[in-house]
Amino acid sequence: MEKEVIFRPALFVSLDSNHSRNKLPYRLSSEGFESIQDLFKDISEVLSRQLSFVAGINNLIKRGSHDDFLVVKSKKGDVLSPSSLQKFADLDFGKKLEFIDDSWYQISKDVADNQLRNSTAHFKWDYDSVNQKVTYFPKKEGLDRLQSKEISLLDYTNKILASFRLMHRLNYLCHIINLKANNKI
């Protein structure tokens, strides 16, 4: 429970639709980015597995088979779409969303930020505790750190919350389906 303190501002700000994303005049938390850096990565890993469920249901609704994905071709005409749900499960999280067409389940592309996930997972970031900004380095540059992106601690905690909410709703949906399948509801 000690980690939940860092999420309080993001929880309340996310409820305020009039909130501007300008720099906040106050310190978000005395906790630093280091205390929650792995959370986005860990939730993303779970969500990546859960997307197979979403894709399978989506394919059943759209094309009558869980293995039939919308055909997506490269500019050269090569088929990029996975040939089965099993192949889909092996794709990177960010790539999976490309093959879930007009989904029955709304998934924000904001939660599938592979560059941020990989950067934080592989310690390719710097944290400015005074301004509460995370600078991350999404490109494979060897020892160099030339191309960077920046995200505020508040925006990072918002991404974690959005990811958690999506993961939790999918867990709950799977639980209800399981109860129904076993005639417990």
Coordinates of C-alpha atoms in Angstrom, one line a residue:
M1 CA 0.0 0.0 0.0
E2 CA 2.9 2.4 0.4
K3 CA 3.1 2.8 -3.4
E4 CA -0.5 4.0 -3.7
V5 CA 0.4 7.5 -2.4
I6 CA 2.2 8.4 -5.6
F7 CA -1.0 7.6 -7.5
R8 CA -3.4 9.9 -5.5
P9 CA -2.8 13.0 -7.6
A10 CA -3.2 11.1 -10.9
L11 CA -6.4 9.4 -9.6
F12 CA -8.0 12.7 -8.7
V13 CA -6.7 14.6 -11.8
S14 CA -8.0 11.9 -14.1
L15 CA -11.5 12.5 -12.7
D16 CA -11.3 16.2 -13.7
S17 CA -12.1 16.5 -17.4
N18 CA -11.3 20.3 -17.2
H19 CA -7.8 19.7 -16.0
S20 CA -5.1 21.1 -18.3
R21 CA -1.9 19.2 -18.8
N22 CA 0.2 22.2 -18.1
K23 CA 3.1 21.9 -15.6
L24 CA 1.7 21.6 -12.2
P25 CA 2.8 24.2 -9.6
Y26 CA 3.3 21.6 -6.9
R27 CA 5.3 18.5 -6.3
L28 CA 3.3 15.4 -7.2
S29 CA 4.9 13.0 -4.7
S30 CA 7.8 12.6 -2.3
E31 CA 8.2 9.2 -3.9
G32 CA 10.3 9.0 -7.0
F33 CA 9.9 7.4 -10.3
E34 CA 12.2 4.6 -9.2
S35 CA 9.6 3.3 -6.8
I36 CA 7.1 2.6 -9.6
Q37 CA 9.2 2.3 -12.8
D38 CA 8.5 -1.5 -13.2
L39 CA 4.8 -1.2 -12.7
F40 CA 4.0 0.0 -16.3
K41 CA 6.1 -2.8 -17.7
D42 CA 4.6 -5.5 -15.5
I43 CA 1.0 -4.5 -16.3
S44 CA 1.8 -4.2 -20.0
E45 CA 3.0 -7.9 -19.9
V46 CA -0.3 -9.0 -18.4
L47 CA -2.3 -6.9 -20.9
S48 CA -0.3 -8.3 -23.8
R49 CA -1.4 -11.8 -22.8
Q50 CA -5.0 -10.6 -22.3
L51 CA -5.2 -9.2 -25.8
S52 CA -5.2 -12.7 -27.2
F53 CA -8.6 -13.1 -25.5
V54 CA -9.9 -9.8 -27.0
A55 CA -8.5 -10.7 -30.4
G56 CA -10.1 -14.2 -30.4
I57 CA -13.5 -12.9 -29.5
N58 CA -13.2 -10.0 -32.0
N59 CA -12.3 -12.5 -34.7
L60 CA -15.3 -14.7 -33.8
I61 CA -17.6 -11.7 -34.0
K62 CA -16.1 -10.4 -37.3
R63 CA -15.1 -13.5 -39.2
G64 CA -16.6 -16.5 -37.4
S65 CA -13.2 -18.1 -36.3
H66 CA -10.9 -17.1 -33.5
D67 CA -7.9 -17.7 -35.9
D68 CA -9.1 -15.4 -38.7
F69 CA -7.6 -12.0 -38.6
L70 CA -8.2 -9.1 -40.9
V71 CA -5.7 -9.4 -43.7
V72 CA -3.1 -6.6 -43.5
K73 CA -0.5 -6.4 -46.2
S74 CA 2.8 -4.6 -46.5
K75 CA 3.5 -2.1 -49.3
K76 CA 5.2 -5.0 -51.1
G77 CA 2.1 -7.1 -50.8
D78 CA 3.3 -9.5 -48.1
V79 CA 0.7 -10.6 -45.6
L80 CA 1.6 -9.2 -42.2
S81 CA -1.5 -10.6 -40.3
P82 CA -0.9 -13.5 -38.0
S83 CA -2.1 -16.8 -39.4
S84 CA -3.6 -17.9 -36.0
L85 CA -4.4 -16.8 -32.5
Q86 CA -1.3 -18.7 -31.4
K87 CA 0.9 -16.6 -33.7
F88 CA -0.8 -13.5 -32.5
A89 CA 0.1 -14.3 -28.9
D90 CA 3.8 -14.2 -29.9
L91 CA 3.6 -10.6 -31.2
D92 CA 4.9 -7.6 -29.3
F93 CA 2.2 -5.8 -27.3
G94 CA 2.3 -2.7 -29.5
K95 CA 2.0 -4.8 -32.7
K96 CA -1.0 -6.7 -31.4
L97 CA -3.3 -3.6 -31.6
E98 CA -2.7 -3.3 -35.4
F99 CA -4.5 -6.7 -35.9
I100 CA -7.5 -6.1 -33.7
D101 CA -9.9 -4.3 -36.1
D102 CA -12.8 -2.2 -34.9
S103 CA -12.8 -4.1 -31.6
W104 CA -15.8 -4.8 -29.4
Y105 CA -13.5 -3.9 -26.5
Q106 CA -12.1 -0.3 -26.4
I107 CA -8.4 -0.3 -26.0
S108 CA -6.5 3.0 -25.8
K109 CA -3.3 3.0 -27.9
D110 CA -1.9 5.1 -25.0
V111 CA -1.5 2.0 -22.8
A112 CA 0.5 0.2 -25.5
D113 CA 3.5 2.5 -25.5
N114 CA 6.2 0.0 -26.3
Q115 CA 8.9 2.7 -26.4
L116 CA 8.2 3.8 -22.9
R117 CA 7.7 0.2 -21.6
N118 CA 11.0 -1.0 -23.1
S119 CA 12.9 2.1 -21.9
T120 CA 11.8 1.8 -18.4
A121 CA 12.2 -2.0 -18.4
H122 CA 15.8 -1.8 -19.6
F123 CA 16.8 1.1 -17.4
K124 CA 17.2 3.5 -20.3
W125 CA 15.9 6.5 -18.5
D126 CA 16.9 9.5 -16.3
Y127 CA 14.7 10.9 -13.6
D128 CA 14.7 14.6 -12.7
S129 CA 13.3 14.6 -9.1
V130 CA 13.1 18.4 -8.9
N131 CA 10.8 18.8 -12.0
Q132 CA 9.5 15.3 -11.7
K133 CA 10.2 14.5 -15.4
V134 CA 11.4 11.2 -16.8
T135 CA 13.6 11.3 -19.8
Y136 CA 13.7 8.0 -21.6
F137 CA 15.7 6.7 -24.6
P138 CA 13.5 4.6 -26.8
K139 CA 16.0 3.9 -29.6
K140 CA 18.7 1.2 -29.8
E141 CA 21.7 3.4 -29.8
G142 CA 24.3 1.3 -28.1
L143 CA 26.2 3.4 -25.6
D144 CA 24.9 6.7 -27.0
R145 CA 21.8 8.4 -25.7
L146 CA 21.0 10.8 -28.5
Q147 CA 17.3 10.5 -29.1
S148 CA 15.2 11.0 -26.0
K149 CA 11.6 11.6 -25.1
E150 CA 10.2 13.1 -22.0
I151 CA 7.2 12.4 -19.8
S152 CA 6.1 13.9 -16.5
L153 CA 5.7 11.8 -13.5
L154 CA 1.9 12.6 -13.5
D155 CA 1.5 11.5 -17.1
Y156 CA 3.5 8.3 -16.3
T157 CA 1.2 7.5 -13.3
N158 CA -1.8 8.2 -15.5
K159 CA -0.5 5.6 -18.0
I160 CA -0.1 3.1 -15.2
L161 CA -3.7 3.8 -14.0
A162 CA -5.1 3.5 -17.5
S163 CA -3.3 0.2 -18.0
F164 CA -4.4 -1.1 -14.6
R165 CA -8.0 -0.2 -15.2
L166 CA -7.9 -2.0 -18.6
M167 CA -6.2 -5.0 -17.1
H168 CA -8.6 -5.1 -14.2
R169 CA -11.7 -4.9 -16.4
L170 CA -10.4 -7.7 -18.6
N171 CA -9.7 -9.9 -15.5
Y172 CA -13.2 -9.2 -14.2
L173 CA -14.8 -10.0 -17.6
C174 CA -12.8 -13.3 -17.8
H175 CA -13.9 -14.1 -14.3
I176 CA -17.6 -13.5 -15.0
I177 CA -17.4 -15.6 -18.2
N178 CA -15.8 -18.4 -16.2
L179 CA -18.5 -18.2 -13.6
K180 CA -21.2 -18.3 -16.3
A181 CA -19.5 -21.2 -18.1
N182 CA -19.5 -23.2 -14.8
N183 CA -23.2 -22.3 -14.1
K184 CA -22.2 -20.4 -10.9
I185 CA -24.2 -17.3 -12.0

